[in-house]
Coordinates of C-alpha atoms in Angstrom, one line a residue:
M1 CA -9.4 -29.5 -3.3
G2 CA -12.5 -29.5 -5.7
A3 CA -14.8 -26.0 -6.4
P4 CA -16.9 -24.7 -4.4
R5 CA -19.8 -26.1 -3.2
L6 CA -23.6 -24.1 -2.8
V7 CA -26.7 -25.9 -1.4
D8 CA -29.5 -25.5 -1.2
D9 CA -33.0 -27.6 -0.7
M10 CA -33.3 -28.4 -4.6
S11 CA -31.3 -30.8 -6.3
E12 CA -29.7 -27.7 -8.6
N13 CA -28.2 -24.6 -7.4
P14 CA -28.2 -21.9 -9.0
T15 CA -24.8 -21.9 -10.6
G16 CA -26.2 -24.7 -12.5
R17 CA -23.6 -27.3 -11.0
R18 CA -25.1 -30.3 -8.8
A19 CA -25.4 -29.6 -5.4
A20 CA -23.6 -31.3 -2.6
S21 CA -25.3 -32.9 0.8
V22 CA -24.9 -30.8 4.1
P23 CA -23.1 -32.7 6.7
D24 CA -25.7 -33.6 9.5
S25 CA -24.2 -32.5 12.7
S26 CA -27.1 -33.1 14.2
T27 CA -26.1 -36.8 14.5
P28 CA -22.7 -37.9 15.3
A29 CA -20.3 -41.1 14.1
A30 CA -20.3 -43.8 15.3
S31 CA -16.4 -44.0 17.2
G32 CA -14.3 -46.0 14.8
S33 CA -16.5 -45.8 11.6
P34 CA -15.5 -44.4 8.5
A35 CA -17.3 -41.7 8.7
D36 CA -15.5 -40.6 12.0
A37 CA -12.2 -41.2 10.6
N38 CA -12.9 -38.4 8.0
A39 CA -15.1 -36.2 9.8
P40 CA -13.5 -32.3 9.8
E41 CA -11.3 -31.2 13.2
A42 CA -13.5 -28.1 13.4
S43 CA -17.1 -26.4 11.7
R44 CA -18.5 -23.6 12.6
T45 CA -22.1 -21.7 10.5
V46 CA -22.1 -18.2 9.9
V47 CA -25.7 -16.4 9.2
I48 CA -25.9 -14.0 6.6
P49 CA -28.2 -10.7 7.5
A50 CA -31.2 -10.9 6.3
G51 CA -31.1 -8.3 3.1
M52 CA -27.6 -9.6 2.2
S53 CA -26.6 -10.5 -1.1
M54 CA -24.7 -13.6 -1.0
V55 CA -23.2 -12.2 -4.4
S56 CA -21.7 -9.6 -2.2
L57 CA -19.9 -11.9 0.5
L58 CA -18.8 -14.7 -2.4
G59 CA -19.2 -13.1 -5.7
P60 CA -20.4 -13.4 -8.3
H61 CA -20.3 -17.6 -10.5
D62 CA -18.6 -17.7 -6.6
Q63 CA -15.5 -16.6 -7.9
L64 CA -15.0 -14.7 -3.7
L65 CA -15.8 -18.2 -2.2
T66 CA -12.7 -19.8 -4.9
V67 CA -10.3 -17.7 -3.9
I68 CA -10.6 -18.2 0.5
E69 CA -10.7 -22.4 -0.7
R70 CA -7.6 -21.4 -2.8
S71 CA -5.8 -19.4 0.5
L72 CA -7.5 -21.8 3.0
P73 CA -6.6 -25.2 1.2
R74 CA -7.7 -27.4 4.7
L75 CA -11.3 -25.2 4.3
E76 CA -14.4 -26.9 3.3
V77 CA -17.8 -24.8 2.1
Y78 CA -20.8 -25.2 2.4
V79 CA -23.8 -22.5 1.2
R80 CA -28.2 -23.0 2.0
G81 CA -29.8 -20.2 2.3
N82 CA -28.6 -17.0 4.5
E83 CA -26.1 -19.9 5.9
I84 CA -22.3 -20.5 5.3
R85 CA -21.0 -23.5 7.0
L86 CA -17.3 -24.1 7.6
E87 CA -15.9 -26.9 7.9
G88 CA -11.8 -28.7 8.5
S89 CA -9.3 -28.1 9.9
I90 CA -8.9 -25.4 13.3
G91 CA -7.6 -23.0 12.0
D92 CA -8.1 -22.7 8.5
V93 CA -12.1 -22.4 10.0
T94 CA -11.4 -20.1 12.6
L95 CA -10.2 -18.2 10.0
A96 CA -12.8 -18.3 7.8
E97 CA -15.1 -17.3 10.4
E98 CA -13.3 -14.3 11.2
L99 CA -13.5 -13.6 7.4
F100 CA -16.5 -13.9 7.3
E101 CA -17.0 -11.4 10.3
E102 CA -15.2 -8.9 8.5
L103 CA -16.1 -8.8 5.5
L104 CA -19.8 -8.4 6.5
L105 CA -18.9 -5.6 8.5
V106 CA -17.3 -4.0 4.9
A107 CA -20.0 -5.0 3.3
A108 CA -22.2 -3.4 5.6
A109 CA -20.4 -0.3 4.8
G110 CA -21.6 -0.1 1.5
Q111 CA -18.3 -0.8 0.3
S112 CA -17.8 -3.4 -2.5
I113 CA -15.5 -6.7 -2.1
N114 CA -13.4 -8.0 -4.3
R115 CA -10.7 -10.4 -4.8
D116 CA -7.7 -8.5 -3.5
A117 CA -10.0 -7.3 -1.0
V118 CA -10.2 -10.9 0.4
E119 CA -6.7 -11.6 -0.4
R120 CA -5.5 -8.4 1.7
S121 CA -7.9 -9.6 4.4
I122 CA -6.8 -13.0 4.7
R123 CA -2.9 -12.3 4.9
M124 CA -4.7 -9.6 7.5
L125 CA -6.0 -12.3 9.3
A126 CA -3.0 -14.8 9.4
A127 CA -0.9 -12.4 10.6
R128 CA -3.0 -11.3 13.3
T129 CA -2.2 -7.8 13.0
R130 CA -3.8 -5.8 15.7
E131 CA -5.5 -3.3 13.2
R132 CA -8.7 -5.5 12.1
P133 CA -9.1 -5.7 7.9
A134 CA -12.8 -3.9 8.2
E135 CA -10.9 -1.7 9.7
V136 CA -8.9 -0.8 6.9
L137 CA -11.3 -1.6 4.6
T138 CA -13.6 1.2 5.7
Q139 CA -11.2 3.9 7.1
N140 CA -12.3 6.8 5.0
I141 CA -10.0 9.5 3.9
L142 CA -12.0 12.0 2.0
S143 CA -15.2 11.5 -0.2
S144 CA -14.6 13.3 -4.1
R145 CA -16.9 13.5 -6.4
G146 CA -19.3 10.4 -6.4
R147 CA -16.8 7.9 -4.6
S148 CA -14.4 7.3 -1.6
I149 CA -10.9 7.4 -1.1
R150 CA -9.9 4.3 1.6
P151 CA -7.0 3.0 1.9
K152 CA -6.4 -0.8 0.6
T153 CA -3.8 -2.6 2.8
L154 CA -2.7 -2.4 6.5
G155 CA 0.8 -0.7 5.1
Q156 CA -1.5 1.8 3.5
K157 CA -3.5 2.6 7.0
R158 CA -0.3 2.6 9.3
Y159 CA 0.5 5.7 7.1
V160 CA -2.7 7.6 6.3
D161 CA -3.2 7.3 10.7
A162 CA 0.8 8.3 10.8
I163 CA 0.4 11.9 9.0
D164 CA -2.2 12.2 11.4
R165 CA -0.6 11.8 14.0
N166 CA 2.5 13.4 13.7
T167 CA 4.0 16.6 12.2
V168 CA 6.3 15.2 9.2
V169 CA 5.9 11.9 8.5
F170 CA 8.0 10.5 5.3
G171 CA 6.3 7.6 3.0
I172 CA 9.1 5.8 1.4
G173 CA 8.2 2.7 -0.7
P174 CA 7.9 1.4 -4.1
A175 CA 5.8 2.5 -7.2
G176 CA 2.5 1.8 -7.3
T177 CA 1.8 1.8 -2.8
G178 CA -0.1 5.4 -2.8
K179 CA 2.6 7.6 -1.0
T180 CA 1.6 10.2 -3.2
Y181 CA -1.9 9.9 -3.7
L182 CA -2.9 9.0 0.0
A183 CA -1.3 12.0 0.8
M184 CA -3.3 14.9 -1.5
A185 CA -6.5 13.0 0.2
K186 CA -5.2 13.9 3.4
A187 CA -4.5 17.4 1.8
V188 CA -7.9 17.5 0.4
A189 CA -9.3 16.4 3.6
A190 CA -7.3 19.2 5.6
L191 CA -8.5 21.9 3.0
Q192 CA -11.7 21.0 3.2
A193 CA -12.1 20.8 7.1
K194 CA -10.5 23.9 7.5
Q195 CA -7.6 23.0 9.1
V196 CA -4.9 24.5 6.4
N197 CA -5.5 27.8 4.6
R198 CA -3.7 26.4 2.0
I199 CA -1.9 23.6 0.1
I200 CA 1.3 23.1 -1.0
L201 CA 2.3 20.1 -3.4
T202 CA 6.4 19.9 -4.9
R203 CA 9.1 18.3 -6.9
P204 CA 12.1 18.1 -7.7
A205 CA 12.9 19.8 -10.7
V206 CA 15.9 18.0 -12.0
E207 CA 15.3 14.3 -12.8
A208 CA 17.0 11.8 -15.7
G209 CA 19.8 14.5 -15.8
E210 CA 18.1 16.6 -17.3
R211 CA 18.8 20.6 -17.0
L212 CA 15.8 23.0 -17.6
G213 CA 17.9 25.7 -19.4
F214 CA 18.3 23.1 -22.3
L215 CA 14.4 22.3 -22.6
P216 CA 12.5 24.7 -24.5
G217 CA 9.6 26.5 -24.3
T218 CA 8.6 29.0 -21.0
L219 CA 9.6 28.2 -17.6
T220 CA 5.9 26.9 -17.1
D221 CA 6.5 24.1 -20.3
K222 CA 9.3 22.8 -19.0
I223 CA 8.1 22.5 -15.3
D224 CA 5.3 20.8 -16.0
P225 CA 5.3 18.0 -17.3
Y226 CA 7.6 17.2 -14.2
L227 CA 4.7 18.0 -11.8
R228 CA 2.0 16.2 -13.8
P229 CA 1.4 13.1 -11.6
L230 CA 0.4 15.8 -9.0
Y231 CA -1.9 17.8 -10.9
D232 CA -3.5 14.4 -12.4
A233 CA -4.0 13.2 -8.3
L234 CA -5.6 16.6 -7.8
H235 CA -8.2 16.8 -10.6
D236 CA -9.5 12.8 -9.1
M237 CA -10.2 15.2 -6.0
V238 CA -11.4 18.3 -6.6
D239 CA -13.9 20.1 -9.1
P240 CA -11.8 20.4 -12.2
D241 CA -13.3 23.5 -12.7
S242 CA -12.2 25.1 -9.5
I243 CA -8.5 24.5 -9.7
P244 CA -7.2 27.6 -11.6
R245 CA -9.4 29.2 -9.3
L246 CA -7.8 27.8 -6.2
M247 CA -4.4 28.2 -7.6
A248 CA -5.1 32.1 -8.7
T249 CA -5.5 32.8 -4.8
G250 CA -2.4 30.6 -3.6
T251 CA -5.0 28.2 -1.9
V252 CA -3.0 25.0 -4.2
E253 CA 0.3 26.1 -4.8
V254 CA 2.0 23.7 -7.8
A255 CA 5.8 24.4 -7.6
P256 CA 9.1 23.0 -8.3
L257 CA 11.5 22.4 -5.3
A258 CA 13.4 25.3 -5.9
Y259 CA 10.3 27.5 -5.5
M260 CA 10.7 26.7 -1.2
R261 CA 14.0 28.9 -0.8
G262 CA 13.4 31.6 1.1
R263 CA 9.9 30.8 2.4
T264 CA 8.4 30.1 5.9
L265 CA 4.9 28.3 5.2
N266 CA 3.0 28.7 7.4
D267 CA -0.8 26.9 7.9
A268 CA -0.3 24.9 4.7
F269 CA -0.8 20.8 4.1
I270 CA 2.9 20.3 2.4
I271 CA 3.8 17.5 0.2
L272 CA 7.4 16.6 -1.6
D273 CA 6.8 14.4 -3.6
E274 CA 9.9 12.6 -5.6
A275 CA 12.1 13.3 -2.9
Q276 CA 14.6 10.8 -3.5
N277 CA 15.4 12.7 -5.9
T278 CA 16.5 15.6 -3.2
S279 CA 20.6 16.3 -2.6
A280 CA 20.6 16.1 1.2
E281 CA 21.5 20.0 1.4
Q282 CA 17.9 20.3 -0.8
M283 CA 16.3 18.1 1.8
K284 CA 17.6 20.0 4.9
M285 CA 16.3 23.3 2.9
F286 CA 13.5 21.9 2.4
L287 CA 12.9 20.9 6.0
T288 CA 13.3 23.8 6.9
R289 CA 10.6 25.5 5.8
L290 CA 7.9 23.7 8.0
G291 CA 6.0 26.9 9.9
F292 CA 3.5 26.7 12.5
G293 CA 0.1 25.0 11.8
S294 CA 1.9 22.7 9.1
T295 CA 2.1 19.1 7.7
V296 CA 4.4 18.1 6.0
V297 CA 4.2 15.1 3.9
V298 CA 7.8 13.4 2.1
T299 CA 7.2 10.5 -0.2
G300 CA 9.8 9.0 -2.4
D301 CA 11.3 5.8 -3.7
V302 CA 15.2 4.9 -2.6
T303 CA 15.2 2.4 -5.4
Q304 CA 14.5 5.3 -8.3
V305 CA 17.3 7.8 -7.6
D306 CA 18.3 9.3 -10.9
L307 CA 20.4 12.2 -9.1
P308 CA 24.2 12.7 -11.2
G309 CA 26.4 10.0 -10.3
G310 CA 28.1 10.7 -6.8
T311 CA 25.5 12.7 -5.8
Q312 CA 24.1 10.7 -2.8
S313 CA 20.3 11.2 -2.1
G314 CA 18.6 13.5 1.2
L315 CA 15.8 11.5 1.6
R316 CA 18.8 8.2 2.6
V317 CA 20.1 10.4 4.4
V318 CA 17.4 12.4 5.8
Q319 CA 16.5 8.9 8.0
D320 CA 20.1 9.0 9.4
I321 CA 19.8 12.0 10.6
L322 CA 16.2 11.9 11.9
T323 CA 15.1 8.4 12.9
G324 CA 14.0 8.6 16.1
V325 CA 13.2 13.0 16.8
E326 CA 9.3 13.3 18.4
D327 CA 7.2 14.0 15.9
I328 CA 8.4 13.2 13.2
H329 CA 7.9 9.3 11.4
F330 CA 8.7 7.5 9.1
S331 CA 6.3 4.9 7.0
Y332 CA 7.8 2.4 4.7
L333 CA 5.0 0.6 2.3
T334 CA 6.2 -2.5 0.3
S335 CA 5.2 -4.6 -2.5
E336 CA 2.4 -5.5 -0.4
D337 CA 0.9 -2.6 -0.4
V338 CA 0.8 -2.1 -4.4
V339 CA -2.3 -1.3 -5.8
R340 CA -2.2 -1.2 -9.5
H341 CA -1.8 -4.3 -11.7
R342 CA -1.3 -7.3 -9.1
L343 CA 2.0 -8.1 -11.4
V344 CA 3.8 -4.5 -10.6
G345 CA 3.8 -6.4 -6.8
D346 CA 6.0 -9.2 -8.7
I347 CA 7.7 -6.9 -10.9
V348 CA 8.9 -4.6 -7.7
D349 CA 9.6 -7.6 -5.4
A350 CA 11.8 -9.3 -8.8
Y351 CA 13.9 -5.7 -9.3
G352 CA 14.4 -5.9 -5.4
R353 CA 16.0 -9.7 -5.4
W354 CA 18.0 -8.2 -8.8
D355 CA 19.6 -5.7 -6.7
E356 CA 20.3 -6.8 -4.2
A357 CA 21.9 -10.0 -6.1
R358 CA 23.8 -7.5 -7.9
Q359 CA 24.9 -5.8 -4.3
R360 CA 26.4 -9.0 -2.7
Q361 CA 28.1 -9.6 -6.4
E362 CA 30.1 -6.0 -6.2
Q363 CA 30.5 -6.8 -2.1
R364 CA 32.2 -10.7 -3.0
A365 CA 34.2 -8.0 -6.1
G366 CA 35.2 -5.6 -4.0
G367 CA 36.5 -8.1 -1.2
R368 CA 38.7 -10.6 -4.3
R369 CA 39.9 -7.5 -5.4
G370 CA 41.3 -6.3 -1.9
T371 CA 42.5 -9.9 -1.7
T372 CA 44.7 -9.1 -4.8
S373 CA 46.2 -6.1 -3.5
Q374 CA 47.1 -7.3 -0.2
G375 CA 48.7 -10.4 -2.3
H376 CA 50.7 -8.0 -4.9
R377 CA 51.8 -6.0 -1.1
D378 CA 52.8 -8.5 0.2
Q379 CA 55.0 -9.9 -2.8
T380 CA 56.4 -6.6 -2.8
V381 CA 57.3 -6.6 0.7
E382 CA 59.2 -10.1 0.5
R383 CA 60.7 -8.8 -2.6
G384 CA 61.9 -5.7 -1.1
E385 CA 63.3 -7.4 2.4
A386 CA 64.5 -9.8 -0.3

């Protein structure tokens, strides 16, 4: 398929490419003529409201239009004035029409449209999800320091909605899916709305096999590196100058998981991050800290467990124990929800395939060892009987 064609009354369009002629749908081709054989299956026209920039929809130098046509290879797009004409297969034309309607809603909400938003919108429309792309991309969780924090994928929206509907939510998925960041945004929003009186952020303080007692410095020096990602997210959402005051008054508390033992946490938004590095006993201890008027969000990645060999991850065990319990929800995010560099999703997928292949290989090797052992036992029995 050729490059997108921008059509205007002038012979040259603003991008410098030669404008193509727009098919005249008012004069149908005679049946059996070459034009009839090449006629598109369907055509639609999308009218852009006055005052809305075409660049906001199509991108500078038609970059977003190129993304659309690459994703929908049986689609041709013609632009003239404030009209976008879509021609091609019924499926691609219908999806493209829905896509532009959704992008118009996103642009009307004052949100910029980028390549990721277009690609995710196409995937959502193609999957026929119950949520519409504009509903996902314009949902505002928190406005902070001149910018809005929103879910960027369908999985993220469902995760955020689950936090609104349930007392305890587990966000499980790979790095870069926004599990902790979105939970932090919900916590700050709840505090601002006076739905809770405080925010408690916690993490296991022992990771990668290190013990705090062998690390240099004071206790604060020892635990700060483990809690730094939580501080970083907090600084993105709250005026940095107010953070010392909030922490001094206990409105915001950032502490190792061990500090939760023996407490009952009422009227709080509590986040346990890196939960894959809790033991089953630590997970039970944490969850039973839940008090009245509180919300708990537990986040983690079960593929990145740093516990010593032989120790079961509490995040893995808890899924078997609590799945199906009312008011507890498990949200599973995937590489489709990664919002870091586009390569991160590919890296997550590649490691997932490698891990699955390794597990299959270990299972086959275990099966062969079992067969060999049985063969040795059979031979021993035969020799004994002889």
